[in-house]
PDB file of C-alpha atoms and ligand atoms in Angstrom:
ATOM      1  CA  MET A 191     121.265 117.702  88.613  1.00 70.00           C
ATOM      2  CA  SER A 192     121.573 117.131  92.375  1.00 90.00           C
ATOM      3  CA  ARG A 193     121.129 113.584  93.604  1.00 98.00           C
ATOM      4  CA  LEU A 194     118.053 112.763  95.690  1.00 98.00           C
ATOM      5  CA  LEU A 195     119.834 111.222  98.692  1.00 98.00           C
ATOM      6  CA  GLU A 196     123.248 112.909  98.555  1.00 98.00           C
ATOM      7  CA  GLY A 197     125.238 112.128 101.718  1.00 98.00           C
ATOM      8  CA  LYS A 198     122.365 110.412 103.528  1.00 98.00           C
ATOM      9  CA  SER A 199     122.823 107.262 105.589  1.00 99.00           C
ATOM     10  CA  ALA A 200     120.290 104.634 104.490  1.00 99.00           C
ATOM     11  CA  LEU A 201     119.445 101.169 105.819  1.00 99.00           C
ATOM     12  CA  VAL A 202     117.580  98.505 103.813  1.00 99.00           C
ATOM     13  CA  THR A 203     116.394  95.177 105.236  1.00 99.00           C
ATOM     14  CA  GLY A 204     116.034  92.283 102.830  1.00 98.00           C
ATOM     15  CA  GLY A 205     118.717  94.110 100.830  1.00 98.00           C
ATOM     16  CA  GLY A 206     120.252  90.901  99.521  1.00 98.00           C
ATOM     17  CA  SER A 207     117.704  90.236  96.793  1.00 98.00           C
ATOM     18  CA  GLY A 208     114.673  91.387  94.843  1.00 98.00           C
ATOM     19  CA  ILE A 209     113.075  94.719  95.750  1.00 98.00           C
ATOM     20  CA  GLY A 210     115.524  95.347  98.602  1.00 98.00           C
ATOM     21  CA  ARG A 211     118.576  94.932  96.368  1.00 98.00           C
ATOM     22  CA  ALA A 212     117.079  97.227  93.728  1.00 98.00           C
ATOM     23  CA  THR A 213     116.401  99.845  96.419  1.00 99.00           C
ATOM     24  CA  CYS A 214     119.967  99.621  97.761  1.00 99.00           C
ATOM     25  CA  LEU A 215     121.351 100.166  94.252  1.00 99.00           C
ATOM     26  CA  ALA A 216     118.995 103.059  93.516  1.00 99.00           C
ATOM     27  CA  MET A 217     119.708 104.721  96.875  1.00 99.00           C
ATOM     28  CA  ALA A 218     123.460 104.437  96.297  1.00 99.00           C
ATOM     29  CA  ARG A 219     123.073 105.848  92.780  1.00 98.00           C
ATOM     30  CA  GLU A 220     121.306 108.819  94.375  1.00 98.00           C
ATOM     31  CA  GLY A 221     124.232 109.436  96.719  1.00 98.00           C
ATOM     32  CA  ALA A 222     123.252 107.524  99.866  1.00 98.00           C
ATOM     33  CA  ARG A 223     125.714 105.500 101.923  1.00 98.00           C
ATOM     34  CA  VAL A 224     123.886 102.211 102.316  1.00 99.00           C
ATOM     35  CA  THR A 225     123.744  99.623 105.088  1.00 99.00           C
ATOM     36  CA  VAL A 226     122.594  96.443 103.331  1.00 99.00           C
ATOM     37  CA  ALA A 227     120.965  94.070 105.820  1.00 99.00           C
ATOM     38  CA  ASP A 228     119.748  90.531 105.263  1.00 99.00           C
ATOM     39  CA  LEU A 229     119.851  87.059 106.750  1.00 98.00           C
ATOM     40  CA  PRO A 230     123.299  85.438 106.840  1.00 98.00           C
ATOM     41  CA  GLY A 231     124.322  84.348 103.322  1.00 98.00           C
ATOM     42  CA  PRO A 232     125.923  85.835 100.237  1.00 98.00           C
ATOM     43  CA  GLY A 233     123.028  88.136  99.199  1.00 98.00           C
ATOM     44  CA  ALA A 234     123.832  91.272 101.189  1.00 98.00           C
ATOM     45  CA  GLN A 235     127.542  91.218 100.302  1.00 98.00           C
ATOM     46  CA  GLU A 236     126.669  90.689  96.610  1.00 98.00           C
ATOM     47  CA  THR A 237     124.534  93.834  96.751  1.00 99.00           C
ATOM     48  CA  VAL A 238     127.382  95.712  98.428  1.00 99.00           C
ATOM     49  CA  ASP A 239     129.795  94.534  95.726  1.00 98.00           C
ATOM     50  CA  LEU A 240     127.443  95.852  93.016  1.00 98.00           C
ATOM     51  CA  ILE A 241     127.279  99.237  94.774  1.00 98.00           C
ATOM     52  CA  LEU A 242     131.058  99.439  95.243  1.00 98.00           C
ATOM     53  CA  ALA A 243     131.627  98.490  91.597  1.00 98.00           C
ATOM     54  CA  ALA A 244     129.404 101.401  90.578  1.00 98.00           C
ATOM     55  CA  GLY A 245     131.446 103.791  92.738  1.00 98.00           C
ATOM     56  CA  GLY A 246     129.040 103.949  95.703  1.00 98.00           C
ATOM     57  CA  THR A 247     129.442 103.433  99.437  1.00 98.00           C
ATOM     58  CA  ALA A 248     127.903 100.479 101.299  1.00 99.00           C
ATOM     59  CA  HIS A 249     128.503  97.762 103.822  1.00 98.00           C
ATOM     60  CA  ALA A 250     126.705  94.517 104.659  1.00 98.00           C
ATOM     61  CA  VAL A 251     125.155  93.442 107.954  1.00 98.00           C
ATOM     62  CA  ALA A 252     123.725  90.019 108.779  1.00 98.00           C
ATOM     63  CA  ALA A 253     120.521  90.464 110.759  1.00 98.00           C
ATOM     64  CA  ASP A 254     117.326  88.517 111.256  1.00 98.00           C
ATOM     65  CA  VAL A 255     114.501  91.035 111.695  1.00 98.00           C
ATOM     66  CA  THR A 256     112.777  88.724 114.182  1.00 98.00           C
ATOM     67  CA  ASP A 257     115.730  88.900 116.601  1.00 98.00           C
ATOM     68  CA  PRO A 258     115.675  91.998 118.853  1.00 98.00           C
ATOM     69  CA  ALA A 259     119.408  91.952 119.608  1.00 98.00           C
ATOM     70  CA  GLN A 260     120.318  91.552 115.930  1.00 98.00           C
ATOM     71  CA  VAL A 261     118.006  94.394 114.897  1.00 99.00           C
ATOM     72  CA  GLU A 262     119.517  96.676 117.524  1.00 98.00           C
ATOM     73  CA  ALA A 263     123.019  95.766 116.334  1.00 98.00           C
ATOM     74  CA  MET A 264     121.978  96.318 112.695  1.00 99.00           C
ATOM     75  CA  VAL A 265     120.869  99.900 113.374  1.00 99.00           C
ATOM     76  CA  ALA A 266     123.955 100.498 115.511  1.00 98.00           C
ATOM     77  CA  SER A 267     126.107  99.293 112.608  1.00 98.00           C
ATOM     78  CA  ALA A 268     124.541 101.859 110.248  1.00 99.00           C
ATOM     79  CA  VAL A 269     125.108 104.648 112.778  1.00 98.00           C
ATOM     80  CA  ALA A 270     128.673 103.512 113.493  1.00 98.00           C
ATOM     81  CA  ALA A 271     129.545 103.352 109.780  1.00 98.00           C
ATOM     82  CA  TYR A 272     128.003 106.632 108.637  1.00 98.00           C
ATOM     83  CA  GLY A 273     127.526 108.648 111.821  1.00 98.00           C
ATOM     84  CA  ARG A 274     123.718 108.790 111.693  1.00 98.00           C
ATOM     85  CA  LEU A 275     120.626 107.208 110.143  1.00 99.00           C
ATOM     86  CA  ASP A 276     118.528 109.293 107.756  1.00 99.00           C
ATOM     87  CA  CYS A 277     116.538 106.743 105.729  1.00 99.00           C
ATOM     88  CA  ALA A 278     115.303 103.212 106.334  1.00 99.00           C
ATOM     89  CA  HIS A 279     113.482 100.813 104.071  1.00 99.00           C
ATOM     90  CA  ASN A 280     111.926  98.018 106.140  1.00 99.00           C
ATOM     91  CA  ASN A 281     111.469  95.558 103.355  1.00 98.00           C
ATOM     92  CA  ALA A 282     112.446  92.058 104.574  1.00 98.00           C
ATOM     93  CA  GLY A 283     109.534  89.706 104.178  1.00 98.00           C
ATOM     94  CA  ILE A 284     108.312  86.220 103.442  1.00 98.00           C
ATOM     95  CA  ALA A 285     105.409  84.787 101.457  1.00 96.00           C
ATOM     96  CA  ALA A 286     102.770  82.264 102.513  1.00 94.00           C
ATOM     97  CA  MET A 287     104.731  79.468 100.809  1.00 93.00           C
ATOM     98  CA  HIS A 288     107.704  80.158 103.118  1.00 95.00           C
ATOM     99  CA  VAL A 289     105.625  79.139 106.144  1.00 95.00           C
ATOM    100  CA  GLY A 290     104.009  76.183 104.360  1.00 93.00           C
ATOM    101  CA  ALA A 291     100.703  78.008 103.973  1.00 92.00           C
ATOM    102  CA  GLY A 292     100.614  78.794 100.238  1.00 89.00           C
ATOM    103  CA  GLY A 293      97.048  78.750  98.928  1.00 90.00           C
ATOM    104  CA  GLN A 294      95.546  77.656 102.262  1.00 93.00           C
ATOM    105  CA  ARG A 295      92.371  79.137 103.658  1.00 95.00           C
ATOM    106  CA  MET A 296      92.349  80.643 107.151  1.00 94.00           C
ATOM    107  CA  CYS A 297      91.138  77.584 109.079  1.00 96.00           C
ATOM    108  CA  ASP A 298      93.683  75.328 107.383  1.00 96.00           C
ATOM    109  CA  ILE A 299      96.900  77.075 108.337  1.00 97.00           C
ATOM    110  CA  THR A 300      98.800  76.043 111.454  1.00 97.00           C
ATOM    111  CA  GLN A 301      99.419  78.358 114.381  1.00 98.00           C
ATOM    112  CA  ALA A 302     103.156  77.978 113.775  1.00 98.00           C
ATOM    113  CA  ALA A 303     102.691  79.272 110.214  1.00 98.00           C
ATOM    114  CA  TRP A 304     100.597  82.203 111.458  1.00 98.00           C
ATOM    115  CA  ASP A 305     103.116  83.074 114.206  1.00 98.00           C
ATOM    116  CA  ARG A 306     106.084  82.947 111.848  1.00 98.00           C
ATOM    117  CA  MET A 307     104.342  85.149 109.295  1.00 98.00           C
ATOM    118  CA  MET A 308     103.542  87.742 111.967  1.00 98.00           C
ATOM    119  CA  ALA A 309     107.055  87.562 113.430  1.00 98.00           C
ATOM    120  CA  VAL A 310     108.782  88.367 110.135  1.00 98.00           C
ATOM    121  CA  ASN A 311     106.286  90.513 108.214  1.00 98.00           C
ATOM    122  CA  LEU A 312     104.740  92.555 111.044  1.00 98.00           C
ATOM    123  CA  THR A 313     106.714  92.334 114.304  1.00 98.00           C
ATOM    124  CA  GLY A 314     109.948  92.543 112.297  1.00 99.00           C
ATOM    125  CA  VAL A 315     108.865  95.898 110.869  1.00 99.00           C
ATOM    126  CA  TRP A 316     107.882  97.169 114.326  1.00 99.00           C
ATOM    127  CA  LEU A 317     111.209  96.070 115.793  1.00 98.00           C
ATOM    128  CA  CYS A 318     113.211  97.769 113.040  1.00 99.00           C
ATOM    129  CA  MET A 319     111.202 100.981 113.366  1.00 99.00           C
ATOM    130  CA  LYS A 320     111.676 100.994 117.127  1.00 98.00           C
ATOM    131  CA  HIS A 321     115.460 101.206 116.800  1.00 98.00           C
ATOM    132  CA  GLU A 322     115.533 103.302 113.625  1.00 99.00           C
ATOM    133  CA  ILE A 323     113.270 105.958 115.120  1.00 99.00           C
ATOM    134  CA  ALA A 324     115.424 106.167 118.235  1.00 98.00           C
ATOM    135  CA  ALA A 325     118.485 106.751 116.034  1.00 98.00           C
ATOM    136  CA  MET A 326     116.685 109.315 113.863  1.00 98.00           C
ATOM    137  CA  GLU A 327     115.395 111.231 116.882  1.00 98.00           C
ATOM    138  CA  ARG A 328     118.974 111.714 118.036  1.00 98.00           C
ATOM    139  CA  THR A 329     119.862 113.570 114.817  1.00 98.00           C
ATOM    140  CA  GLY A 330     116.660 115.533 114.284  1.00 98.00           C
ATOM    141  CA  GLY A 331     114.587 113.462 111.865  1.00 98.00           C
ATOM    142  CA  GLY A 332     114.491 111.025 108.986  1.00 98.00           C
ATOM    143  CA  SER A 333     112.333 109.069 106.574  1.00 99.00           C
ATOM    144  CA  ILE A 334     111.135 105.474 106.814  1.00 99.00           C
ATOM    145  CA  VAL A 335     109.461 103.445 104.057  1.00 99.00           C
ATOM    146  CA  ASN A 336     107.891 100.120 105.014  1.00 99.00           C
ATOM    147  CA  THR A 337     107.165  97.521 102.361  1.00 99.00           C
ATOM    148  CA  SER A 338     103.538  96.528 102.562  1.00 99.00           C
ATOM    149  CA  SER A 339     101.777  95.138  99.476  1.00 98.00           C
ATOM    150  CA  ILE A 340      98.550  95.264  97.526  1.00 98.00           C
ATOM    151  CA  ALA A 341      97.773  92.596 100.142  1.00 98.00           C
ATOM    152  CA  GLY A 342      97.889  95.424 102.692  1.00 98.00           C
ATOM    153  CA  LEU A 343      95.095  97.227 100.877  1.00 98.00           C
ATOM    154  CA  ILE A 344      92.753  94.427  99.792  1.00 98.00           C
ATOM    155  CA  GLY A 345      92.201  90.728 100.474  1.00 97.00           C
ATOM    156  CA  LEU A 346      93.785  88.056  98.279  1.00 94.00           C
ATOM    157  CA  PRO A 347      92.713  84.401  98.176  1.00 92.00           C
ATOM    158  CA  GLY A 348      94.759  81.794 100.054  1.00 91.00           C
ATOM    159  CA  SER A 349      97.054  84.346 101.733  1.00 93.00           C
ATOM    160  CA  ASN A 350      95.213  85.289 104.916  1.00 96.00           C
ATOM    161  CA  ALA A 351      98.187  85.557 107.296  1.00 98.00           C
ATOM    162  CA  TYR A 352     100.199  87.478 104.681  1.00 97.00           C
ATOM    163  CA  VAL A 353      97.230  89.789 104.049  1.00 98.00           C
ATOM    164  CA  ALA A 354      96.732  90.368 107.787  1.00 98.00           C
ATOM    165  CA  ALA A 355     100.424  91.125 108.349  1.00 98.00           C
ATOM    166  CA  LYS A 356     100.615  93.513 105.388  1.00 98.00           C
ATOM    167  CA  HIS A 357      97.444  95.336 106.527  1.00 98.00           C
ATOM    168  CA  GLY A 358      99.154  95.547 109.925  1.00 99.00           C
ATOM    169  CA  VAL A 359     102.205  97.172 108.351  1.00 99.00           C
ATOM    170  CA  ILE A 360      99.994  99.930 106.989  1.00 99.00           C
ATOM    171  CA  GLY A 361      98.309 100.432 110.378  1.00 99.00           C
ATOM    172  CA  LEU A 362     101.695 100.607 112.051  1.00 98.00           C
ATOM    173  CA  THR A 363     102.913 103.057 109.423  1.00 99.00           C
ATOM    174  CA  LYS A 364      99.957 105.398 109.907  1.00 99.00           C
ATOM    175  CA  ALA A 365     100.058 105.318 113.719  1.00 98.00           C
ATOM    176  CA  ALA A 366     103.826 105.848 113.844  1.00 99.00           C
ATOM    177  CA  ALA A 367     103.592 108.657 111.274  1.00 99.00           C
ATOM    178  CA  ILE A 368     101.273 110.547 113.617  1.00 98.00           C
ATOM    179  CA  ASP A 369     103.373 109.860 116.707  1.00 98.00           C
ATOM    180  CA  TYR A 370     106.650 110.952 115.127  1.00 99.00           C
ATOM    181  CA  ALA A 371     105.609 113.826 112.866  1.00 98.00           C
ATOM    182  CA  PRO A 372     106.626 116.287 115.624  1.00 98.00           C
ATOM    183  CA  ALA A 373     110.075 114.629 115.654  1.00 98.00           C
ATOM    184  CA  ARG A 374     110.369 115.321 111.888  1.00 98.00           C
ATOM    185  CA  ILE A 375     110.356 111.612 111.039  1.00 99.00           C
ATOM    186  CA  ARG A 376     108.192 110.784 108.019  1.00 99.00           C
ATOM    187  CA  ILE A 377     106.888 107.221 107.799  1.00 99.00           C
ATOM    188  CA  ASN A 378     105.203 105.819 104.678  1.00 99.00           C
ATOM    189  CA  ALA A 379     104.460 102.463 103.106  1.00 99.00           C
ATOM    190  CA  VAL A 380     104.943 101.259  99.561  1.00 99.00           C
ATOM    191  CA  CYS A 381     102.422  98.700  98.308  1.00 99.00           C
ATOM    192  CA  PRO A 382     103.880  96.710  95.414  1.00 98.00           C
ATOM    193  CA  GLY A 383     101.703  94.670  93.137  1.00 98.00           C
ATOM    194  CA  TYR A 384     103.064  91.500  91.535  1.00 97.00           C
ATOM    195  CA  VAL A 385     106.795  92.022  91.043  1.00 97.00           C
ATOM    196  CA  GLU A 386     109.292  89.754  89.338  1.00 96.00           C
ATOM    197  CA  THR A 387     111.346  88.398  92.277  1.00 96.00           C
ATOM    198  CA  SER A 388     112.046  84.989  93.788  1.00 92.00           C
ATOM    199  CA  MET A 389     108.999  85.511  96.027  1.00 91.00           C
ATOM    200  CA  ILE A 390     106.573  85.452  93.122  1.00 87.00           C
ATOM    201  CA  ARG A 391     108.199  82.710  91.043  1.00 85.00           C
ATOM    202  CA  GLU A 392     106.224  79.825  92.535  1.00 80.00           C
ATOM    203  CA  ALA A 393     102.882  81.615  92.197  1.00 83.00           C
ATOM    204  CA  MET A 394     103.668  82.526  88.579  1.00 88.00           C
ATOM    205  CA  THR A 395     104.453  78.901  87.772  1.00 84.00           C
ATOM    206  CA  ARG A 396     101.184  77.777  89.352  1.00 81.00           C
ATOM    207  CA  ARG A 397      98.812  80.480  88.083  1.00 84.00           C
ATOM    208  CA  GLY A 398     100.767  83.014  86.032  1.00 85.00           C
ATOM    209  CA  ASP A 399      98.119  83.653  83.373  1.00 86.00           C
ATOM    210  CA  SER A 400      95.349  84.178  85.900  1.00 89.00           C
ATOM    211  CA  ILE A 401      97.550  86.634  87.825  1.00 91.00           C
ATOM    212  CA  LEU A 402      98.437  88.667  84.737  1.00 94.00           C
ATOM    213  CA  SER A 403      94.811  88.806  83.647  1.00 95.00           C
ATOM    214  CA  THR A 404      94.026  90.768  86.847  1.00 94.00           C
ATOM    215  CA  VAL A 405      96.716  93.407  86.245  1.00 97.00           C
ATOM    216  CA  PRO A 406      95.519  96.265  83.992  1.00 98.00           C
ATOM    217  CA  MET A 407      99.054  96.688  82.588  1.00 98.00           C
ATOM    218  CA  HIS A 408      99.176  92.909  81.861  1.00 96.00           C
ATOM    219  CA  ARG A 409     102.701  92.434  83.126  1.00 97.00           C
ATOM    220  CA  LEU A 410     104.693  91.951  86.319  1.00 97.00           C
ATOM    221  CA  GLY A 411     106.528  94.914  87.776  1.00 98.00           C
ATOM    222  CA  VAL A 412     110.292  94.812  88.053  1.00 98.00           C
ATOM    223  CA  PRO A 413     112.077  95.518  91.370  1.00 98.00           C
ATOM    224  CA  GLU A 414     113.595  98.727  89.979  1.00 98.00           C
ATOM    225  CA  GLU A 415     110.109 100.204  89.540  1.00 98.00           C
ATOM    226  CA  ILE A 416     109.402  99.769  93.259  1.00 98.00           C
ATOM    227  CA  ALA A 417     112.870 101.053  94.170  1.00 99.00           C
ATOM    228  CA  GLU A 418     112.306 104.344  92.318  1.00 98.00           C
ATOM    229  CA  ALA A 419     109.172 104.985  94.386  1.00 98.00           C
ATOM    230  CA  VAL A 420     111.006 104.125  97.614  1.00 99.00           C
ATOM    231  CA  VAL A 421     113.882 106.469  96.781  1.00 99.00           C
ATOM    232  CA  TRP A 422     111.480 109.339  96.141  1.00 98.00           C
ATOM    233  CA  MET A 423     109.495 108.597  99.321  1.00 98.00           C
ATOM    234  CA  SER A 424     112.804 108.507 101.255  1.00 98.00           C
ATOM    235  CA  SER A 425     113.971 111.822  99.850  1.00 98.00           C
ATOM    236  CA  ASP A 426     113.199 115.401 100.831  1.00 98.00           C
ATOM    237  CA  ARG A 427     111.261 115.738  97.550  1.00 98.00           C
ATOM    238  CA  SER A 428     108.331 113.993  99.284  1.00 98.00           C
ATOM    239  CA  GLY A 429     108.627 116.303 102.300  1.00 98.00           C
ATOM    240  CA  PHE A 430     104.878 116.715 102.999  1.00 98.00           C
ATOM    241  CA  MET A 431     104.082 112.993 102.656  1.00 98.00           C
ATOM    242  CA  THR A 432     103.684 110.921 105.808  1.00 99.00           C
ATOM    243  CA  GLY A 433     101.352 108.115 106.876  1.00 99.00           C
ATOM    244  CA  ALA A 434     100.640 107.241 103.238  1.00 99.00           C
ATOM    245  CA  ALA A 435     100.333 103.795 101.667  1.00 99.00           C
ATOM    246  CA  MET A 436     101.271 104.158  98.006  1.00 98.00           C
ATOM    247  CA  PRO A 437     100.414 101.400  95.513  1.00 98.00           C
ATOM    248  CA  VAL A 438     102.915 100.664  92.729  1.00 98.00           C
ATOM    249  CA  ASP A 439     100.967  97.896  91.105  1.00 98.00           C
ATOM    250  CA  GLY A 440     100.316  98.333  87.389  1.00 98.00           C
ATOM    251  CA  GLY A 441      96.774  99.413  88.230  1.00 98.00           C
ATOM    252  CA  TYR A 442      95.820  96.299  90.222  1.00 97.00           C
ATOM    253  CA  THR A 443      94.079  98.139  93.072  1.00 97.00           C
ATOM    254  CA  ALA A 444      92.450 100.608  90.683  1.00 97.00           C
ATOM    255  CA  THR A 445      90.102  97.946  89.333  1.00 94.00           C
TER     256      THR A 445
HETATM  257  N1  LIG B 115     107.475  90.242  94.779  1.00 56.25           N
HETATM  258  C1  LIG B 115     106.241  90.665  94.920  1.00 56.25           C
HETATM  259  O1  LIG B 115     105.386  90.434  94.063  1.00 56.25           O
HETATM  260  C2  LIG B 115     105.837  91.456  96.138  1.00 56.25           C
HETATM  261  C3  LIG B 115     104.610  92.097  96.124  1.00 56.25           C
HETATM  262  C4  LIG B 115     104.230  92.859  97.226  1.00 56.25           C
HETATM  263  C5  LIG B 115     105.060  92.970  98.320  1.00 56.25           C
HETATM  264  N2  LIG B 115     106.263  92.321  98.320  1.00 56.25           N
HETATM  265  C6  LIG B 115     107.101  92.478  99.494  1.00 56.25           C
HETATM  266  O2  LIG B 115     108.348  92.972  99.094  1.00 56.25           O
HETATM  267  C7  LIG B 115     109.332  92.628 100.065  1.00 56.25           C
HETATM  268  C8  LIG B 115     110.550  92.087  99.361  1.00 56.25           C
HETATM  269  O3  LIG B 115     110.198  90.877  98.719  1.00 56.25           O
HETATM  270  P1  LIG B 115     110.821  90.416  97.319  1.00 56.25           P
HETATM  271  O4  LIG B 115     109.704  90.242  96.398  1.00 56.25           O
HETATM  272  O5  LIG B 115     111.954  91.285  96.948  1.00 56.25           O
HETATM  273  O6  LIG B 115     111.292  88.944  97.708  1.00 56.25           O
HETATM  274  P2  LIG B 115     112.731  88.330  97.976  1.00 56.25           P
HETATM  275  O7  LIG B 115     112.450  86.975  98.523  1.00 56.25           O
HETATM  276  O8  LIG B 115     113.584  88.488  96.783  1.00 56.25           O
HETATM  277  O9  LIG B 115     113.319  89.275  99.135  1.00 56.25           O
HETATM  278  C9  LIG B 115     112.973  89.136 100.485  1.00 56.25           C
HETATM  279  C10 LIG B 115     114.227  89.344 101.303  1.00 56.25           C
HETATM  280  O10 LIG B 115     113.884  89.337 102.689  1.00 56.25           O
HETATM  281  C11 LIG B 115     114.865  88.578 103.379  1.00 56.25           C
HETATM  282  N3  LIG B 115     114.331  88.043 104.617  1.00 56.25           N
HETATM  283  C12 LIG B 115     113.379  87.083 104.779  1.00 56.25           C
HETATM  284  N4  LIG B 115     113.190  86.822 106.072  1.00 56.25           N
HETATM  285  C13 LIG B 115     114.035  87.617 106.764  1.00 56.25           C
HETATM  286  C14 LIG B 115     114.310  87.804 108.135  1.00 56.25           C
HETATM  287  N5  LIG B 115     113.695  87.088 109.080  1.00 56.25           N
HETATM  288  N6  LIG B 115     115.250  88.722 108.486  1.00 56.25           N
HETATM  289  C15 LIG B 115     115.914  89.447 107.541  1.00 56.25           C
HETATM  290  N7  LIG B 115     115.684  89.307 106.223  1.00 56.25           N
HETATM  291  C16 LIG B 115     114.763  88.404 105.840  1.00 56.25           C
HETATM  292  C17 LIG B 115     115.247  87.473 102.412  1.00 56.25           C
HETATM  293  O11 LIG B 115     116.486  86.893 102.752  1.00 56.25           O
HETATM  294  C18 LIG B 115     115.256  88.230 101.091  1.00 56.25           C
HETATM  295  O12 LIG B 115     116.514  88.787 100.794  1.00 56.25           O
HETATM  296  C19 LIG B 115     108.642  91.640 101.025  1.00 56.25           C
HETATM  297  O13 LIG B 115     108.261  92.333 102.195  1.00 56.25           O
HETATM  298  C20 LIG B 115     107.422  91.213 100.242  1.00 56.25           C
HETATM  299  O14 LIG B 115     106.372  90.799 101.082  1.00 56.25           O
HETATM  300  C21 LIG B 115     106.667  91.575  97.259  1.00 56.25           C
END
C-alpha cells in the first residue's frame, strides 16, 4: 500500500515530546522527510534519532516559536534540507501551569502570564504559518495542521488564557484557510482532548478522577491517536478538507 506522505517535506513544532514527537514518527513512517523543531534541549534530537533508527529521514532544529528570526530560520532549514515544504504541524504549546496560572480565574492571572500564553500558543502559531505559507506558495501548495484543543471549542474552568489562545488558533485557522485556498494551501486544526503527555501530568495528579469522569471513553488519549489524525489531515487523502477544527477527544465535546 502506498504511504500517505511519501516524499513530502514536513515540519513539526514541539516535535521533541508528546503529541509532536508522535506526529514526527508517524509522518516519517508514512514517508515524509521531517524537520523536528523544538526549544533547545535534547528532545528534538531524540525524536530524530528514533526516526533514523526506524529507517526514516529527519533533522532537528532549535527554534522558539515566539522568536521571529528563529521561526524564519526554522522554515528556511526545512526548505534547505528537503528542497520545499509540503506539510507543517504547528503544535508547540504550553499549559496554564507553565505561566503560573494553573487553576486561576480570569481576574487572578497576571498580565505577564496572559502575554506569555498568547505569545506561545497564539502568536507562535501565526508566526509559523506566516513563514510556512510563504514557502508553500513558492512550490504550489501544501497542508498545515494547527494544534488547538477541546479548549478551542468550549470553555474549561481555571484555564481562561489557554482557552482564549486555543479559540484564537481555530479563528486563525479558518481565516487563513479562506485566504489561501486559491493558493492550494489547506489549513486545519486538530482539537485533542485529554492526552497522556507531560502537559497533563500535573492536572491528572490533582484531579485525575474528575477529569476521566467527563470523558465518555473513560480514559486519556495517547499521543499516537492524535498523530494519526494529523497525518491524515496533512495528506492528500483529506484533499477537500480546509478550515476545519476536528476533535479527537474520546467523545468529550459530544456530551
Ligand atoms: N496533552 C493534552 O492533553 C493536550 C490537549 C489538548 C491540546 N494539547 C496541545 O498539544 C500540543 C502539544 O502538547 P503536549 O501535550 O504534547 O505537551 P508537551 O509538553 O509534551 O509538548 C509541548 C512541546 O512544545 C514545546 N514548546 C513549548 N514552548 C515552546 C516554544 N516557545 N517554542 C518552541 N517549542 C515550544 C515544548 O518544548 C514541548 O516539546 C500543545 O499545543 C498543547 O496545548 C495538549
